[in-house]
CSV table of C-alpha atoms and ligand atoms in Angstrom, one decimal:
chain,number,residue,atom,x,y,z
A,953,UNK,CA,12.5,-22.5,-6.4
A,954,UNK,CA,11.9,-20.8,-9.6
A,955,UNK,CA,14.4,-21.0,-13.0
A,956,UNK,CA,15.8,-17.7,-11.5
A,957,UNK,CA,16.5,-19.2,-8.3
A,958,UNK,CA,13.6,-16.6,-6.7
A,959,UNK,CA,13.0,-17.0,-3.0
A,960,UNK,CA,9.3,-16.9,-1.9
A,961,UNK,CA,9.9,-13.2,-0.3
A,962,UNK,CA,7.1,-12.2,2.4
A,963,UNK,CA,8.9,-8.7,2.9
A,964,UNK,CA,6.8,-6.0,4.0
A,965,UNK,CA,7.9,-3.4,2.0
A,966,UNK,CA,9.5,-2.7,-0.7
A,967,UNK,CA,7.6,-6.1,-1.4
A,968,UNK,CA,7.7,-8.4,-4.2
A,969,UNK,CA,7.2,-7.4,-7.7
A,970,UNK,CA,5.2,-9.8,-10.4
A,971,UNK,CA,7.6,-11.4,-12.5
A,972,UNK,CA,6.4,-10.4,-16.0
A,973,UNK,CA,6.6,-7.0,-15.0
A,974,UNK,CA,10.8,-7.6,-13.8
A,975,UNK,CA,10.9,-9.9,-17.7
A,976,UNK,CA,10.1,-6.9,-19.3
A,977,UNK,CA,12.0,-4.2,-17.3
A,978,UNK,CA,15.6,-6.8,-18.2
A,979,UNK,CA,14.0,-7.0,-21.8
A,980,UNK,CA,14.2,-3.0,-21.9
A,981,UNK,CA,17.2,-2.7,-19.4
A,982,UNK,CA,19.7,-1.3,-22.2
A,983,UNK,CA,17.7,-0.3,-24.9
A,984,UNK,CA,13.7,0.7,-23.9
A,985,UNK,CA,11.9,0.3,-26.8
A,986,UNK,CA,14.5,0.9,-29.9
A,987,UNK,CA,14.9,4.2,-28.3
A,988,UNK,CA,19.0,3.3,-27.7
A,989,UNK,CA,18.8,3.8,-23.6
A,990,UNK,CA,17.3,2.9,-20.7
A,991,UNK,CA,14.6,4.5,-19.1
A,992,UNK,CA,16.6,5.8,-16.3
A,993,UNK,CA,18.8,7.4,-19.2
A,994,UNK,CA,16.4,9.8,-20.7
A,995,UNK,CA,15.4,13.0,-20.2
A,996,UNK,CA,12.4,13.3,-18.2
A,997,UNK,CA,11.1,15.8,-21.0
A,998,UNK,CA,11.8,13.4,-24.1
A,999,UNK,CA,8.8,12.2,-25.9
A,1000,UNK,CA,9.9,8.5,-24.8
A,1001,UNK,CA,9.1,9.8,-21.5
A,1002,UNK,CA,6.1,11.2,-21.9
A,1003,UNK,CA,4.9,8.7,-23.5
A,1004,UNK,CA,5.7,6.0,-20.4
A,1005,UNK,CA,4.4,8.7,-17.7
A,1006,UNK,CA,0.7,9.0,-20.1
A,1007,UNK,CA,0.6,5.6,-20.6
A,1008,UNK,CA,1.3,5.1,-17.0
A,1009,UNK,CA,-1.6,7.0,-15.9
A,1010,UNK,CA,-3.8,6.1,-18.5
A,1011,UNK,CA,-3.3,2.4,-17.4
A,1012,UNK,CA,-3.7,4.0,-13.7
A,1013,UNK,CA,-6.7,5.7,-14.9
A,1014,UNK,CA,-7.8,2.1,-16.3
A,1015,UNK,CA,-7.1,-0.4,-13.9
A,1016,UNK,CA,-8.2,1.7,-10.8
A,1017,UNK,CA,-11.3,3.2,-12.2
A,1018,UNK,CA,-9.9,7.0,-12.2
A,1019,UNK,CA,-13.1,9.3,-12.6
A,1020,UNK,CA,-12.2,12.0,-15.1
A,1021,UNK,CA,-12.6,14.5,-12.2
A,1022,UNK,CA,-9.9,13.0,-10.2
A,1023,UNK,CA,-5.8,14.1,-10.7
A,1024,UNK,CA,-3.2,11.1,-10.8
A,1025,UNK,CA,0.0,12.4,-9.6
A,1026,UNK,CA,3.6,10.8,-9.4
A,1027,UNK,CA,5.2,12.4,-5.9
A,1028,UNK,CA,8.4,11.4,-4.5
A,1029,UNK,CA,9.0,11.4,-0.9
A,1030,UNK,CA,7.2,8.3,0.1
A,1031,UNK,CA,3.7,8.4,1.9
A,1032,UNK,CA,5.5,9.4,4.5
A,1033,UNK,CA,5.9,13.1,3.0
A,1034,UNK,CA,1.8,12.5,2.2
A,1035,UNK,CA,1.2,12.9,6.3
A,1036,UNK,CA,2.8,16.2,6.0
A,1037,UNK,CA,1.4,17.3,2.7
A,1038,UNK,CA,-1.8,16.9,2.6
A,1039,UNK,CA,-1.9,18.6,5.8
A,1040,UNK,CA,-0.1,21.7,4.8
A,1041,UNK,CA,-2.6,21.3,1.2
A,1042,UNK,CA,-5.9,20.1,2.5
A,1043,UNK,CA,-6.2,20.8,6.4
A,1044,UNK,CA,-7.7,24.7,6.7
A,1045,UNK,CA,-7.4,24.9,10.1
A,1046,UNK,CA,-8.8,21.2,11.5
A,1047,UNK,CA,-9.1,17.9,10.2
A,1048,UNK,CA,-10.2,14.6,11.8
A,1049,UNK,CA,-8.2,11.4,12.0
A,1050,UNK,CA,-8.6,7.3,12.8
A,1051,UNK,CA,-6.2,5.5,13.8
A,1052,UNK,CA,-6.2,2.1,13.4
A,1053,UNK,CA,-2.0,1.2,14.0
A,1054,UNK,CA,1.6,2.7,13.7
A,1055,UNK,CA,0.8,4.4,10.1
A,1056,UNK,CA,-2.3,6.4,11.3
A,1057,UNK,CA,-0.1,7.3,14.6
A,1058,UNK,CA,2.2,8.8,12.5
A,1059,UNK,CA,0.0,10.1,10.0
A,1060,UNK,CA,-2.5,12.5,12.9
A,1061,UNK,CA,1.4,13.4,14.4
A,1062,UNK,CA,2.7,14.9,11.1
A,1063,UNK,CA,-1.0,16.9,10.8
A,1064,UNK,CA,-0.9,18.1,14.5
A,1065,UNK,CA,2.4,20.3,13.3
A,1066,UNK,CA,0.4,22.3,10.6
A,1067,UNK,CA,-2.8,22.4,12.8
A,1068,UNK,CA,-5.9,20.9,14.8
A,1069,UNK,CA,-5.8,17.0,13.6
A,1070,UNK,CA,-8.3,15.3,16.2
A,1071,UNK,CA,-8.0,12.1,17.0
A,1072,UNK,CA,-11.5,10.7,16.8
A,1073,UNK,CA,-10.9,7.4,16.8
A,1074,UNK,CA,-8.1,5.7,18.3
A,1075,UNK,CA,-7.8,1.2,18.6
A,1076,UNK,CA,-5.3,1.5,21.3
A,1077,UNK,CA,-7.4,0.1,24.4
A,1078,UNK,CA,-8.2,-2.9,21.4
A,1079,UNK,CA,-4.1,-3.3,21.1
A,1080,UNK,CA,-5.0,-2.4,17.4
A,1081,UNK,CA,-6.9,-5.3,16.0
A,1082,UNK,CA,-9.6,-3.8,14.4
A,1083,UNK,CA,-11.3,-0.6,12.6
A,1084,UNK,CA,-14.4,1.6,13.5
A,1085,UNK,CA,-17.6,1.6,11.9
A,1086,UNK,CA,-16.8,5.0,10.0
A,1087,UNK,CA,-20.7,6.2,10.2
A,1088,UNK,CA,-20.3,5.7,14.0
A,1089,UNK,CA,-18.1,8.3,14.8
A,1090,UNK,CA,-18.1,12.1,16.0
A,1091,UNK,CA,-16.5,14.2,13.7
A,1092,UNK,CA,-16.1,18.0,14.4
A,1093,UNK,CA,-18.4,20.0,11.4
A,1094,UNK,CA,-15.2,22.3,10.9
A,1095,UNK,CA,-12.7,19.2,10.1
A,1096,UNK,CA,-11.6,19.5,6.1
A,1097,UNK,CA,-11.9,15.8,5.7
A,1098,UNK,CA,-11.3,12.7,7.7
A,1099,UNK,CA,-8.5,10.7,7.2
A,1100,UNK,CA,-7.8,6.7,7.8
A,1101,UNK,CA,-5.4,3.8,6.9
A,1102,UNK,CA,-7.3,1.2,4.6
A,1103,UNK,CA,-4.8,-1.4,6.0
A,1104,UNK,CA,-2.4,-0.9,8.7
A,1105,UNK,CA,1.0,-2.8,7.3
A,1106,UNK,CA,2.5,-4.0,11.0
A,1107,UNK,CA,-0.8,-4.8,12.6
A,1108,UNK,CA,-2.7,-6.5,9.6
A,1109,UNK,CA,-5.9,-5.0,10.1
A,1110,UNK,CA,-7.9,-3.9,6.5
A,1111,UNK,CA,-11.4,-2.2,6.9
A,1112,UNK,CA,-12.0,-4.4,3.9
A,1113,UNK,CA,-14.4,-2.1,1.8
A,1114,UNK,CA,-15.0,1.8,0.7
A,1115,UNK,CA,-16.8,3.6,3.4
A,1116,UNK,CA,-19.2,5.9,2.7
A,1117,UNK,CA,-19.8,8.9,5.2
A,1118,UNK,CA,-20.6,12.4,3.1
A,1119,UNK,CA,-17.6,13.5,4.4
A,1120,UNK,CA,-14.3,14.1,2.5
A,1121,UNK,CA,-12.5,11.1,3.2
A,1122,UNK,CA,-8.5,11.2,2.8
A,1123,UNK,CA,-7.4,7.4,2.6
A,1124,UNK,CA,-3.7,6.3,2.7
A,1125,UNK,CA,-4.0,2.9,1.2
A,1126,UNK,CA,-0.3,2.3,0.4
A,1127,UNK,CA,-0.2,-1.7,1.7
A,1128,UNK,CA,-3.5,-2.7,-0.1
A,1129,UNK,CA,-4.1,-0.1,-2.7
A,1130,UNK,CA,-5.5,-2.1,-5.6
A,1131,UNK,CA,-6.0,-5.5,-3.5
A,1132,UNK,CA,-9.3,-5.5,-4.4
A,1133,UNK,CA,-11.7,-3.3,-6.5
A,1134,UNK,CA,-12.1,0.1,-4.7
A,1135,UNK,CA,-14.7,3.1,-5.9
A,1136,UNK,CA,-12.4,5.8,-6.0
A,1137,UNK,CA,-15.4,8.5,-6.1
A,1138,UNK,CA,-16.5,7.9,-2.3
A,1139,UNK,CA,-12.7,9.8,-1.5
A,1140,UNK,CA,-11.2,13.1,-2.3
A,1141,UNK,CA,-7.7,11.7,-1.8
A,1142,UNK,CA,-5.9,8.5,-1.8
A,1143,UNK,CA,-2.3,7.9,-1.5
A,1144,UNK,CA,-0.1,5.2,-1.6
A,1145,UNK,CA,4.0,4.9,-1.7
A,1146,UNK,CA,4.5,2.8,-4.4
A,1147,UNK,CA,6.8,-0.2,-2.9
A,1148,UNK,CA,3.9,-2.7,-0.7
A,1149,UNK,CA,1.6,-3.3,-3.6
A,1150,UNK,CA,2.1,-1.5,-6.7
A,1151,UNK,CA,6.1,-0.7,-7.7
A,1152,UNK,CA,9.5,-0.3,-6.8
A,1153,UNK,CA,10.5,2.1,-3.9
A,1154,UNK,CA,10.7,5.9,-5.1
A,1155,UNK,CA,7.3,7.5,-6.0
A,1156,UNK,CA,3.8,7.6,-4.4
A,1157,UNK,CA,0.9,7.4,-6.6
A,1158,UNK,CA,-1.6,10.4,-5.2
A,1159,UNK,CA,-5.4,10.6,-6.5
A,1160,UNK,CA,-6.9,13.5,-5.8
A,1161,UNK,CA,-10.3,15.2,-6.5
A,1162,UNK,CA,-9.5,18.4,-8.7
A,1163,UNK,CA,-12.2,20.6,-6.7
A,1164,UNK,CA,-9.3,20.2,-3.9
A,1165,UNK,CA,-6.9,22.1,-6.2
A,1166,UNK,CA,-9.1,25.1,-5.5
A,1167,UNK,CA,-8.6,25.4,-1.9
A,1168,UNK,CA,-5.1,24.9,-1.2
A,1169,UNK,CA,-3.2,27.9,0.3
A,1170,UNK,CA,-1.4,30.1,-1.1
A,1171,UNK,CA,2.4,30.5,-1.6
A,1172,UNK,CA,3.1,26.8,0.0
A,1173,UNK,CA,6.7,25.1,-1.4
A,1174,UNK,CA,6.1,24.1,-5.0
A,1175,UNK,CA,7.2,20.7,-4.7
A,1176,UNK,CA,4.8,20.7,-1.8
A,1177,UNK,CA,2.1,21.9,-3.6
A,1178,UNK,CA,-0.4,20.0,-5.1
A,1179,UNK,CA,-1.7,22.1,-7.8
A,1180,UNK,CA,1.9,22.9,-8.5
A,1181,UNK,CA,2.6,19.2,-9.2
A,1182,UNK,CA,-1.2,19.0,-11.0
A,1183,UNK,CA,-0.5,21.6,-13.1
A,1184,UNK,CA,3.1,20.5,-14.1
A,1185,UNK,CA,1.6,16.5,-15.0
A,1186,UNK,CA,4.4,15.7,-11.8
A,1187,UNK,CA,7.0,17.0,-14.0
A,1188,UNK,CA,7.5,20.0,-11.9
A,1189,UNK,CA,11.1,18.7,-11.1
A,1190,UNK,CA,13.1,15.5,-12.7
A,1191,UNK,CA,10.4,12.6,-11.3
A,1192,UNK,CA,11.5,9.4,-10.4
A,1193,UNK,CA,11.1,8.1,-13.6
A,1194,UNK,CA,12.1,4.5,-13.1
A,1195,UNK,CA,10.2,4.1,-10.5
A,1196,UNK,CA,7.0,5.6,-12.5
A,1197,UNK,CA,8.0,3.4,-15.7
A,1198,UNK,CA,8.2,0.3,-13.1
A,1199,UNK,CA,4.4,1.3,-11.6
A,1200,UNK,CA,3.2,1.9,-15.3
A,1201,UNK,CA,4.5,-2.2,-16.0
A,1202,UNK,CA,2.9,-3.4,-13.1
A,1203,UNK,CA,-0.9,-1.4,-13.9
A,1204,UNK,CA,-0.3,-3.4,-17.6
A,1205,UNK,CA,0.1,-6.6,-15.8
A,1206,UNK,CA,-2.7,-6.2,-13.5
A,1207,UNK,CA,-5.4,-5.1,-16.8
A,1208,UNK,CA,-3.6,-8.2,-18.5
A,1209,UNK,CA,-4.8,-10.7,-15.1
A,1210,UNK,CA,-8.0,-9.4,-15.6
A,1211,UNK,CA,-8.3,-6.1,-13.2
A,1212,UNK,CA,-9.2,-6.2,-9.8
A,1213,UNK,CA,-11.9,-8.4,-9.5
A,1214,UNK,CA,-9.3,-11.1,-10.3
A,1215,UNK,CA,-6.4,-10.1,-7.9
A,1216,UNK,CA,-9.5,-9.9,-5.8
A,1217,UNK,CA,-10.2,-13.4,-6.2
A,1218,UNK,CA,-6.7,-14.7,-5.8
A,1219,UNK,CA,-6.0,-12.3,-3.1
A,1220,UNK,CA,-8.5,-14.0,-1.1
A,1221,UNK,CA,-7.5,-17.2,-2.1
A,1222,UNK,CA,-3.8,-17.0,-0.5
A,1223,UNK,CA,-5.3,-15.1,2.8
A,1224,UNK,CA,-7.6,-18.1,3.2
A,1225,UNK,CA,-4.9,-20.1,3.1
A,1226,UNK,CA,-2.5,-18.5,5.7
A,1227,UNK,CA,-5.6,-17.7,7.7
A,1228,UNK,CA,-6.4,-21.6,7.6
A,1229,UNK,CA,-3.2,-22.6,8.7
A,1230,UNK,CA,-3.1,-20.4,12.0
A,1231,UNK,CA,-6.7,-20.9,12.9
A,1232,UNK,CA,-6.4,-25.0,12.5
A,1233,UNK,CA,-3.1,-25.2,14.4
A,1234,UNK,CA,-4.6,-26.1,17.4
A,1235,UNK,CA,-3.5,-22.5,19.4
A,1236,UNK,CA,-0.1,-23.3,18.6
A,1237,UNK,CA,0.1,-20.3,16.3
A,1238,UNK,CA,-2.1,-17.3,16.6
A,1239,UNK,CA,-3.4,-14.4,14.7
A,1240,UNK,CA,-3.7,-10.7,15.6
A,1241,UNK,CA,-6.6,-8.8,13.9
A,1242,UNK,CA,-10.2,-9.4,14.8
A,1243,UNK,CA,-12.0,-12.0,12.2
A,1244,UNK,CA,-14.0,-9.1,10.2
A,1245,UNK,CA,-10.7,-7.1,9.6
A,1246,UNK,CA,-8.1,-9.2,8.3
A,1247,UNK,CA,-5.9,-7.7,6.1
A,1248,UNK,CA,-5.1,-9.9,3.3
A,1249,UNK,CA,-2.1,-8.3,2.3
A,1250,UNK,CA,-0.6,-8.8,5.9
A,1251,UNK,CA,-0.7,-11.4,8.1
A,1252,UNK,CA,0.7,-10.8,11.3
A,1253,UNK,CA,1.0,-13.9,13.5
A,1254,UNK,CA,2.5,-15.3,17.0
A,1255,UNK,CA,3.7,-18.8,17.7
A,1256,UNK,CA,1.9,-19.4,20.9
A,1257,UNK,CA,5.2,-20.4,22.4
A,1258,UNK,CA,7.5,-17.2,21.8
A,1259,UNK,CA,10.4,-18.9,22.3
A,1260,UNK,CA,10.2,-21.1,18.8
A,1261,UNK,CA,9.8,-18.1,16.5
A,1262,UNK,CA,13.3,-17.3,16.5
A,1263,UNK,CA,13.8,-21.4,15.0
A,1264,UNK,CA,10.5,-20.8,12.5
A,1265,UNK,CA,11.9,-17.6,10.9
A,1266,UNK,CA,15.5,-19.6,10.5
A,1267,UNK,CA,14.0,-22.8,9.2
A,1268,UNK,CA,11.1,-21.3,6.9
A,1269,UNK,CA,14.5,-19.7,5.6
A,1270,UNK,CA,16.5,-22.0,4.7
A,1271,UNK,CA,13.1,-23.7,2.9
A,1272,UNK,CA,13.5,-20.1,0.5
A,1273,UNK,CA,11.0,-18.7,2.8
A,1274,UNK,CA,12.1,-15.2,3.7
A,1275,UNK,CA,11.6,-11.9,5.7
A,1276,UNK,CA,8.6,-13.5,8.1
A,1277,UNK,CA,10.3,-11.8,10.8
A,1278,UNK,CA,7.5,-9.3,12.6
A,1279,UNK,CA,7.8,-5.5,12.6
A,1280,UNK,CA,10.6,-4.6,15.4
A,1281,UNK,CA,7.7,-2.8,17.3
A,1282,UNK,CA,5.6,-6.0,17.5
A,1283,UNK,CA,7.4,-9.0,17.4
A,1284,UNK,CA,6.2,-12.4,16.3
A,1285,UNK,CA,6.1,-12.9,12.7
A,1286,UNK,CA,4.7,-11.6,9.8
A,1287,UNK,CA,4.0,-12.7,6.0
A,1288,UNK,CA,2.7,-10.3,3.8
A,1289,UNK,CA,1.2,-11.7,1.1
A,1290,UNK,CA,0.7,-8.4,-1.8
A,1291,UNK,CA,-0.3,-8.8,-5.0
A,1292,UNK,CA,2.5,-10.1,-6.8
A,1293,UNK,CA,2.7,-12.5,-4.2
A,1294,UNK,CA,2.7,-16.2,-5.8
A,1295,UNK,CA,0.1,-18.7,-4.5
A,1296,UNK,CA,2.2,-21.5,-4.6
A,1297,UNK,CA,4.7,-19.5,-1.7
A,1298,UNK,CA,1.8,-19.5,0.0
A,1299,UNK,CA,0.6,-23.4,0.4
A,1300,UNK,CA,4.7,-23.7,1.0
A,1301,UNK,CA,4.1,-21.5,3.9
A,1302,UNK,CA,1.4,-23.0,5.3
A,1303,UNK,CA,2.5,-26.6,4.9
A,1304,UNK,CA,6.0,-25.4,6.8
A,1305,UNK,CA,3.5,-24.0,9.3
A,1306,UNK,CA,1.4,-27.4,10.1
A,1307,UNK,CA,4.8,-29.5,9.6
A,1308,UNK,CA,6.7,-27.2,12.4
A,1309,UNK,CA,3.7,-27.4,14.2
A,1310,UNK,CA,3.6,-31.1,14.6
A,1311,UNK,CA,7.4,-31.3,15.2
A,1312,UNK,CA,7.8,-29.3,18.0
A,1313,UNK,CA,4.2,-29.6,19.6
J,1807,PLP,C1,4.9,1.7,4.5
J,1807,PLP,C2,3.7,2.6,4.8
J,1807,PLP,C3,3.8,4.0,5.0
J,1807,PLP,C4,5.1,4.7,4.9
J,1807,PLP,O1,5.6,4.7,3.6
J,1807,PLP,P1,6.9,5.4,3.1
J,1807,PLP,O2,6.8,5.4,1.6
J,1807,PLP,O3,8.1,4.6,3.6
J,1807,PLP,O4,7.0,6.8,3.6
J,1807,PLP,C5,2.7,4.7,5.3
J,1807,PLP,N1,1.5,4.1,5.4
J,1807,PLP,C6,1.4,2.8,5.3
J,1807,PLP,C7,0.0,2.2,5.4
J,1807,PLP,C8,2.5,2.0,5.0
J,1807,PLP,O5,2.3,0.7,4.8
């Protein structure tokens, strides 16, 4: 263990944060910046503030390769509130959906309330262990856009690069946003709540293409509304402004590693790892998503022998290994791996895996 007695944490979400980024929000904890109080202690109009939410999005803007074209907006609400608001916002009448797992279930049932949302794709005869060739699909020619799940969090499948298919594409990348580089130009929306790979639990980073702004319906809730919230910089209302000062740390750390070619790089580096371990266990643990479509954020896995993952999760704990318990939906185990994610948890993990392998083969 680390000097601050820090577990190796695989949680799902909120997930682990880098430890620079937690450094410098104790450094600022009392007094941010010789302003005299915290950041969760200022008024969300103060120029301390508006400095932290602009540098926020500037580092956003930075780190993420924000065309000028595109809004960067600070909602609350989670990305669950996303299913329903870009519906109400962006769906005039139809819009298409994939659905690669549990989040694009849900995602397609929030639309279906605020109009036609057409399921043209859906992995369930696969159990969910893969993604669509987006180009191969039937879309209708009145759908608004078509919306997937980069990477579905419980089932740990990742389409693992930007697709391109003239269409607007609305993306909800909140488990791998910012895994790897990503063109934001080929989408007119993505959306991600903040706690699986970029913050703390409490705002959801939305990108949007401004031209969208344009056709959104009138007289829709304000704090529903995008162009409300574009208009207002996402100070229509207080914003979660810890949670924003939190994201706006963690974009500095990421330009500091190097951007996303580097996470890239090390991202792949601990999924190779994990991925190792399970394929060179001899069948005695096993994996869920098809090779192509790993996710390397989550890696969902059985032990072969269902009756031993209860012992695994309960030893690789008391070895300051925790929350590898599976989603309650699917069982078996999980380790998701984000970002912040250390590499050296990761060769602990899979050395516990071969070691509790060989012991109870
Ligand atoms: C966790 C998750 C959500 C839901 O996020 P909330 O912020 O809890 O609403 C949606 N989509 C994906 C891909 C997720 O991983």
């Amino acid at each position: 263990m680390s000097a601050y007695d820090r577990v190796y944490n695989f949680s799902a979400g909120p997930g682990v944060l880098p430890v620079p980024v937690l450094e410098q929000a104790r450094e600022d904890i009392l007094n941010w910046q010789g302003s005299g109080t915290s950041v969760m202690e200022m008024s969300h109009r103060s120029k301390e503030f508006t400095s932290i939410i602009e540098q926020a999005e500037a580092d956003c803007r930075a780190v993420y390769g924000v065309p000028d074209n595109y809004k960067v907006l600070f909602l609350q609400g989670g990305a669950s509130l996303q299913f329903t608001m870009l519906a109400m916002n962006l769906m005039h009448g139809e819009a298409d959906y994939v659905t690669t797992g549990s989040w694009g279930k849900k995602a397609i049932a929030s639309a279906k309330l605020h109009g036609t949302a057409n399921n043209v794709y859906d992995a369930k005869e696969f159990n969910y262990d893969r993604c669509p060739d987006l180009n191969s699909l039937d879309y209708s020619d009145s759908a608004s856009f078509v919306h997937f799940t980069m990477n579905e969090t419980i089932q740990g499948v990742d389409y693992g690069a930007d697709p391109s298919i003239g269409k607007d594409l609305v993306c909800d990348m909140s488990s791998n946003i910012g895994c790897r580089p990503f063109d934001v130009s080929k989408y007119a929306m993505i959306y991600a709540g903040a706690q699986k790979n970029l913050g703390p639990a409490g705002t959801t980073l939305v990108i949007l293409r401004e031209d969208l702004l344009d056709r959104i319906p009138e007289n829709l809730p304000p704090m529903l509304d995008y162009k409300v919230q574009a208009d207002s910089g996402s100070l229509y209302n207080t914003p979660p402004c810890w949670a924003i000062y939190m994201c706006g740390l963690v974009f500095k750390h990421l330009l500091s590693l190097g951007g996303l070619e580097a996470v890239e790089k090390n991202n792949r580096a601990k999924a190779d790892l994990l991925y190792s371990a399970i394929d060179n266990s001899n069948g005695f643990y096993g994996g869920h998503a098809q090779l192509p479509f790993r996710s390397t954020m989550n890696v969902p896995f059985v032990l072969t022998n269902d009756d031993l993952t209860g012992e695994f999760i309960k030893e690789a704990g008391e070895n300051g290994m925790i929350q590898l318990k599976g989603h309650r939906s699917v069982g078996g185990c999980r380790a998701s791996i984000y970002n912040a994610f250390p590499i050296d948890g990761v060769e602990a993990l899979a050395q516990f895996m071969g070691d509790f392998a060989q012991r109870n083969s």
